[in-house]
Coordinates of C-alpha atoms and ligand atoms in Angstrom, one line a residue:
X1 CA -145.3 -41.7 -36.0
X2 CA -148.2 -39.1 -35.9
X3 CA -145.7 -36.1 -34.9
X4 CA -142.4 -36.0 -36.5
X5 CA -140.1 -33.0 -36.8
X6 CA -137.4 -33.5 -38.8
X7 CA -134.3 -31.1 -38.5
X8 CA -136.2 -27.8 -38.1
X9 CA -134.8 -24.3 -37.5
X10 CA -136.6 -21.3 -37.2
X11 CA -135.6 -17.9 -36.6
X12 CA -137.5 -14.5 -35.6
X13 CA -136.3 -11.1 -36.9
X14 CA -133.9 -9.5 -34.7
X15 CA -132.5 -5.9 -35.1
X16 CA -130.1 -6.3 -38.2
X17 CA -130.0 -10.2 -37.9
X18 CA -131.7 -13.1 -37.0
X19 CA -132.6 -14.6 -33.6
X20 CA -132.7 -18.8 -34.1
X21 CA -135.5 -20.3 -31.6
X22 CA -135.5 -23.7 -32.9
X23 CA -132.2 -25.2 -34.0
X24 CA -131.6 -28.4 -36.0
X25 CA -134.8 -29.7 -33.5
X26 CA -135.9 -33.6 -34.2
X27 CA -138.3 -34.9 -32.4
X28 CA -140.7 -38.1 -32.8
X29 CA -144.4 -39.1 -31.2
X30 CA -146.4 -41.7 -31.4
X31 CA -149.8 -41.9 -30.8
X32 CA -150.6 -42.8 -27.4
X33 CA -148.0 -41.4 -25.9
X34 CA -146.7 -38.3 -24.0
X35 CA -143.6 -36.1 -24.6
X36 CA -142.8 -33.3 -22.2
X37 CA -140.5 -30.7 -23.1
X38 CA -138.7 -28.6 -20.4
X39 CA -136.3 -25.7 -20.3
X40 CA -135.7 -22.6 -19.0
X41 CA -137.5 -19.4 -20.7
X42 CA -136.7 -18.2 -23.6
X43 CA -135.1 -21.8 -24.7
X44 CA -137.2 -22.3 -27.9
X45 CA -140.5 -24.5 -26.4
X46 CA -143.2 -22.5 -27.2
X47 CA -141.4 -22.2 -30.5
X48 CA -141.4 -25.7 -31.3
X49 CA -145.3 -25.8 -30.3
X50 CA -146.3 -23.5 -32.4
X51 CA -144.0 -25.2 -35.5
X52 CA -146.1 -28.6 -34.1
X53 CA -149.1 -26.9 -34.5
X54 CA -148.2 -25.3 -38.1
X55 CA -149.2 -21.6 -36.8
X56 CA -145.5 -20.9 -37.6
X57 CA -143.4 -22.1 -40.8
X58 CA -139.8 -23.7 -40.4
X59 CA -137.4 -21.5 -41.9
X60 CA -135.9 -25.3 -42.7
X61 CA -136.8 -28.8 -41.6
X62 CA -139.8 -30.8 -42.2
X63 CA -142.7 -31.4 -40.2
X64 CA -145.4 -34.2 -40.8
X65 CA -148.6 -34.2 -38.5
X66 CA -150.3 -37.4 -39.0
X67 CA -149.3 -38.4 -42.2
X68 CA -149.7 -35.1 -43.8
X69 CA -146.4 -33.2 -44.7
X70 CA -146.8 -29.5 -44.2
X71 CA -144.6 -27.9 -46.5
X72 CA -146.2 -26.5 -49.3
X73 CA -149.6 -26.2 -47.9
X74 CA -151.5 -23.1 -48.7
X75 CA -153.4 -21.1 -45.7
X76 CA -156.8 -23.4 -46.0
X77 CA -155.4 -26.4 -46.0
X78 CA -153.0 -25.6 -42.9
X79 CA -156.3 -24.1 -41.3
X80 CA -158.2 -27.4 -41.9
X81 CA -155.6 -29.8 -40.6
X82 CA -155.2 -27.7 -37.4
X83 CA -159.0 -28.0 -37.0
X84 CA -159.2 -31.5 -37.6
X85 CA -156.5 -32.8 -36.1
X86 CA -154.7 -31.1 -34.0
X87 CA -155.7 -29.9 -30.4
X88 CA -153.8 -26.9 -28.7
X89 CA -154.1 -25.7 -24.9
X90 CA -152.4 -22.7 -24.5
X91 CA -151.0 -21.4 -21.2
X92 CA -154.0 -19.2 -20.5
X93 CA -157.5 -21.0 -20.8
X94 CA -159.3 -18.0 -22.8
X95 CA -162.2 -18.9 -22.4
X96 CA -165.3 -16.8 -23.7
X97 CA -166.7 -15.3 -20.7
X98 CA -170.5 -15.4 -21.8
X99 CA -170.6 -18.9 -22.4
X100 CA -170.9 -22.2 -20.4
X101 CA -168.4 -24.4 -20.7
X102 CA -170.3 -27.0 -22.8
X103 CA -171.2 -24.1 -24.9
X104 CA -167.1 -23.3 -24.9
X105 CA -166.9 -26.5 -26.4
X106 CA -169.7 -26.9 -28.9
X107 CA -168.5 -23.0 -30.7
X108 CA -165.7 -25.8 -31.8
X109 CA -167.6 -27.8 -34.2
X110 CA -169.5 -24.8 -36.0
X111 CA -172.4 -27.1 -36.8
X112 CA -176.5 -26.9 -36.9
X113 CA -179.2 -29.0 -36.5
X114 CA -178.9 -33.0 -35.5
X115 CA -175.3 -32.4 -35.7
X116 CA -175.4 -29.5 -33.4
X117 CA -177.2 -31.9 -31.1
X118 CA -174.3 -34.9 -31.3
X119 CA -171.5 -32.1 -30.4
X120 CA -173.5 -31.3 -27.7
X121 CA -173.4 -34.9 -26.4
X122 CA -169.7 -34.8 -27.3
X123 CA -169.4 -32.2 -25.3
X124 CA -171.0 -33.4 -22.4
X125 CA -169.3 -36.9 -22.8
X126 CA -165.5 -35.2 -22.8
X127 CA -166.6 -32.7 -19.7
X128 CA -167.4 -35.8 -17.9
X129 CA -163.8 -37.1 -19.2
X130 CA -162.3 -34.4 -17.5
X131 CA -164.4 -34.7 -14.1
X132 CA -166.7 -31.5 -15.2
X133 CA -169.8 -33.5 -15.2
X134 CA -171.8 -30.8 -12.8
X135 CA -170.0 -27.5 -13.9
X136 CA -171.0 -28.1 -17.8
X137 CA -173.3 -25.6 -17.3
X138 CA -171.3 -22.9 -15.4
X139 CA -169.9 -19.5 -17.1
X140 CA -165.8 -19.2 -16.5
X141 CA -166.7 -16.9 -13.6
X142 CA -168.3 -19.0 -11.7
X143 CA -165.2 -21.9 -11.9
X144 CA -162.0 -22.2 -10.2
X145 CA -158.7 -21.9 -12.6
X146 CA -157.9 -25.4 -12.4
X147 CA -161.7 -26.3 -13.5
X148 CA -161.2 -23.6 -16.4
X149 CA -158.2 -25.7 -17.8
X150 CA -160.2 -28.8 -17.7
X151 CA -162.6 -26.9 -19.7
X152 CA -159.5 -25.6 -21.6
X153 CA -158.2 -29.1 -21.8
X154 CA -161.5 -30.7 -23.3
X155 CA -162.1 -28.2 -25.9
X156 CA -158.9 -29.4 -27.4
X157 CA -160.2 -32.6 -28.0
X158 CA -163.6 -31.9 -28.9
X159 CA -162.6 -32.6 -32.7
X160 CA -160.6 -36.1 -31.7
X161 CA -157.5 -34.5 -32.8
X162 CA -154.1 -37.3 -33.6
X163 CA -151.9 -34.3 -31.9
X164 CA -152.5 -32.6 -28.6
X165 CA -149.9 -29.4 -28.0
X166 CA -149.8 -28.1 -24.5
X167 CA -148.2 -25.2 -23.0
X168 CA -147.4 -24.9 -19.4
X169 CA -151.1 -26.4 -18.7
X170 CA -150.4 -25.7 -14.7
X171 CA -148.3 -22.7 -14.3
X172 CA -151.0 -21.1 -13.0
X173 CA -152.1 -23.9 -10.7
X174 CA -150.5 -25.1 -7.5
X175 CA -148.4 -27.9 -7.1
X176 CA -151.6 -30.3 -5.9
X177 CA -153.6 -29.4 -8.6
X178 CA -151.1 -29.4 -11.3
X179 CA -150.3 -32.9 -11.0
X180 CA -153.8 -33.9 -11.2
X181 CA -153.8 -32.1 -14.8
X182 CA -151.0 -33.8 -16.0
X183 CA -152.5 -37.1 -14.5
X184 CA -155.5 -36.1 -16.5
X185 CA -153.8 -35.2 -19.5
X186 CA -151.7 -38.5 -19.2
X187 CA -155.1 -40.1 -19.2
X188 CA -156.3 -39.0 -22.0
X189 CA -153.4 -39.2 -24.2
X190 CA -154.0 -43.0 -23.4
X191 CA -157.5 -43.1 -23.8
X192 CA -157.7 -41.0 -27.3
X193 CA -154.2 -42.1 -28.7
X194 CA -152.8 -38.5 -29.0
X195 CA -149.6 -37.9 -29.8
X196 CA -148.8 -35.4 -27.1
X197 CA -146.2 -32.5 -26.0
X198 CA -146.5 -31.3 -23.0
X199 CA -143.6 -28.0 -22.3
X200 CA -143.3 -26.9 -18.8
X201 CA -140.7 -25.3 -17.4
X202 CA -141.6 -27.5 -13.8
X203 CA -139.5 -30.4 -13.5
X204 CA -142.1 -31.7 -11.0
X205 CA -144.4 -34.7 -11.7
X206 CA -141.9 -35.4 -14.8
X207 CA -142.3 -39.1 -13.9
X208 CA -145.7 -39.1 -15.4
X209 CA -144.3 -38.8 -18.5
X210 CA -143.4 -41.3 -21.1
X211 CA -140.3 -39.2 -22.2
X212 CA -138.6 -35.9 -21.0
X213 CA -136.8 -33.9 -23.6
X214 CA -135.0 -30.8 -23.0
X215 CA -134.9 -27.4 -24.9
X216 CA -131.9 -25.1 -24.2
X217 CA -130.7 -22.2 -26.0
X218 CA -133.3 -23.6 -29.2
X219 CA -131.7 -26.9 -29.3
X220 CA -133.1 -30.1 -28.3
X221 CA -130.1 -31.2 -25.8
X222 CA -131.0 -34.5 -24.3
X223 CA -133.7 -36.9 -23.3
X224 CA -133.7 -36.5 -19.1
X225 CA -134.3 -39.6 -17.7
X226 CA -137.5 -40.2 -15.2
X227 CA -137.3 -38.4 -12.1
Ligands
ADP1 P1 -139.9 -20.5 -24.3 O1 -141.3 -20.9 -24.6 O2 -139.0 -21.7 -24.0 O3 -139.9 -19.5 -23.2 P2 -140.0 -19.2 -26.9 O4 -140.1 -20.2 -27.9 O5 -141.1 -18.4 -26.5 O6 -139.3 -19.8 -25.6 O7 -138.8 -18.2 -27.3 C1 -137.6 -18.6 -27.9 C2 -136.8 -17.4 -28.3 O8 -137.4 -16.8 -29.4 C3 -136.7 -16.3 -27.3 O9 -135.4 -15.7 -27.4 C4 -137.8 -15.4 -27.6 O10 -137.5 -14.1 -27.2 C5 -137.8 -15.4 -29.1 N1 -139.2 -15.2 -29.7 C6 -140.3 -15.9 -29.4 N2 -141.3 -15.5 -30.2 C7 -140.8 -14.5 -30.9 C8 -141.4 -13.7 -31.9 N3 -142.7 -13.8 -32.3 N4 -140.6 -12.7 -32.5 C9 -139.3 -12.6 -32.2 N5 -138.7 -13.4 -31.3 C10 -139.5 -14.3 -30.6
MG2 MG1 -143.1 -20.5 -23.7

């Protein structure tokens, strides 16, 4: 399994007591495969995302992203797993305005030299992947917002992460061009063997899924069939 969360809760601060996001959540993915997570606002799913992506500790529970067992892991070591093998898309592309968006990929590798040279090929290979062949060399300006989270999209797998975490990759998109993210992030799940969650609170296209889980109220309540 190259995601597993094992009984995790986590709670936020809130007023004289505590607010629990994420209770008692399990949840299992293998490689080559795509979870989505829905639920309404509020239920917990970014939460669990950013426990996935270990930007957040568990107050309890375990979490193991490909093979490695976060607990216990100082700041460095957290940082270089994240980098190395784990790849998150966040809601909003932010993308850096000055750059092209093979450049937006290449800041990813922080290399110099021949090296610099093979990320940019990378680069260029996984734009292509995405269907960006002839915008790698457009600023964010100059592309349309479902072209930025392509860009967005490829960026996060610029360091052939195991894990891919994505957040509500087409709430900004309409319904046309959402599906043909998730088709493209289907895709590539496939093709790289990620171990993917996909949240979204749009209970379209869920039948491009492998699995459907659903958040409520920071419980994992049930596995929603196909639709
Ligand atoms: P979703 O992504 O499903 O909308 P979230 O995981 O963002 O849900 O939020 C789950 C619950 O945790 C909500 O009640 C939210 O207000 C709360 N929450 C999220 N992030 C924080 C935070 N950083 N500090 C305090 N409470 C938070
Ligand atoms: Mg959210």
């Amino acid at each position: 399994m190259t995601l597993t969360l094992s009984d995790v809760t986590l709670t936020y601060p809130d007023g004289d007591g505590r607010l629990t996001a994420l209770d008692r959540v399990s949840l299992e993915v293998p490689a080559g495969s795509l979870t989505a997570v829905v639920g309404p606002s509020g239920s917990g799913k970014s939460s669990l995302l950013a426990v996935a992506a270990t930007l957040v500790t568990p107050d309890e529970g375990r979490v193991v992203v490909a093979g490695t067992r976060i607990e216990g892991l100082g700041r460095a070591d957290l940082a270089a797993l994240r980098r190395e093998r784990i790849g998150i898309v966040f809601q909003q592309p932010n993308l850096l305005p000055s750059l092209t968006a093979v450049e937006q990929l290449q800041v990813m590798t922080h290399l110099s030299g021949r090296a610099a040279r093979a990320a940019r090929g990378r680069a260029l290979e996984l734009l292509d992947a995405v269907g960006l062949a002839d915008q790698a060399h457009r600023r964010p300006h100059q592309l349309s917002g479902g072209q930025r989270q392509r860009v967005n999209i490829a960026r996060a797998l610029m360091n052939d992460p195991a894990v891919l975490l994505v957040d509500e990759p087409t709430s900004a998109l309409d319904h046309e061009r959402g599906a043909a993210v998730l088709d493209l992030l289907t895709a590539l799940t496939r093709e790289r063997s990620t171990a993917t969650v996909l949240v979204t609170h749009d209970r379209a296209h869920l039948d491009r899924m492998d699995r459907t889980v659903a958040m409520d109220d920071g419980r994992l309540t049930a596995q929603v069939p196909a639709v």
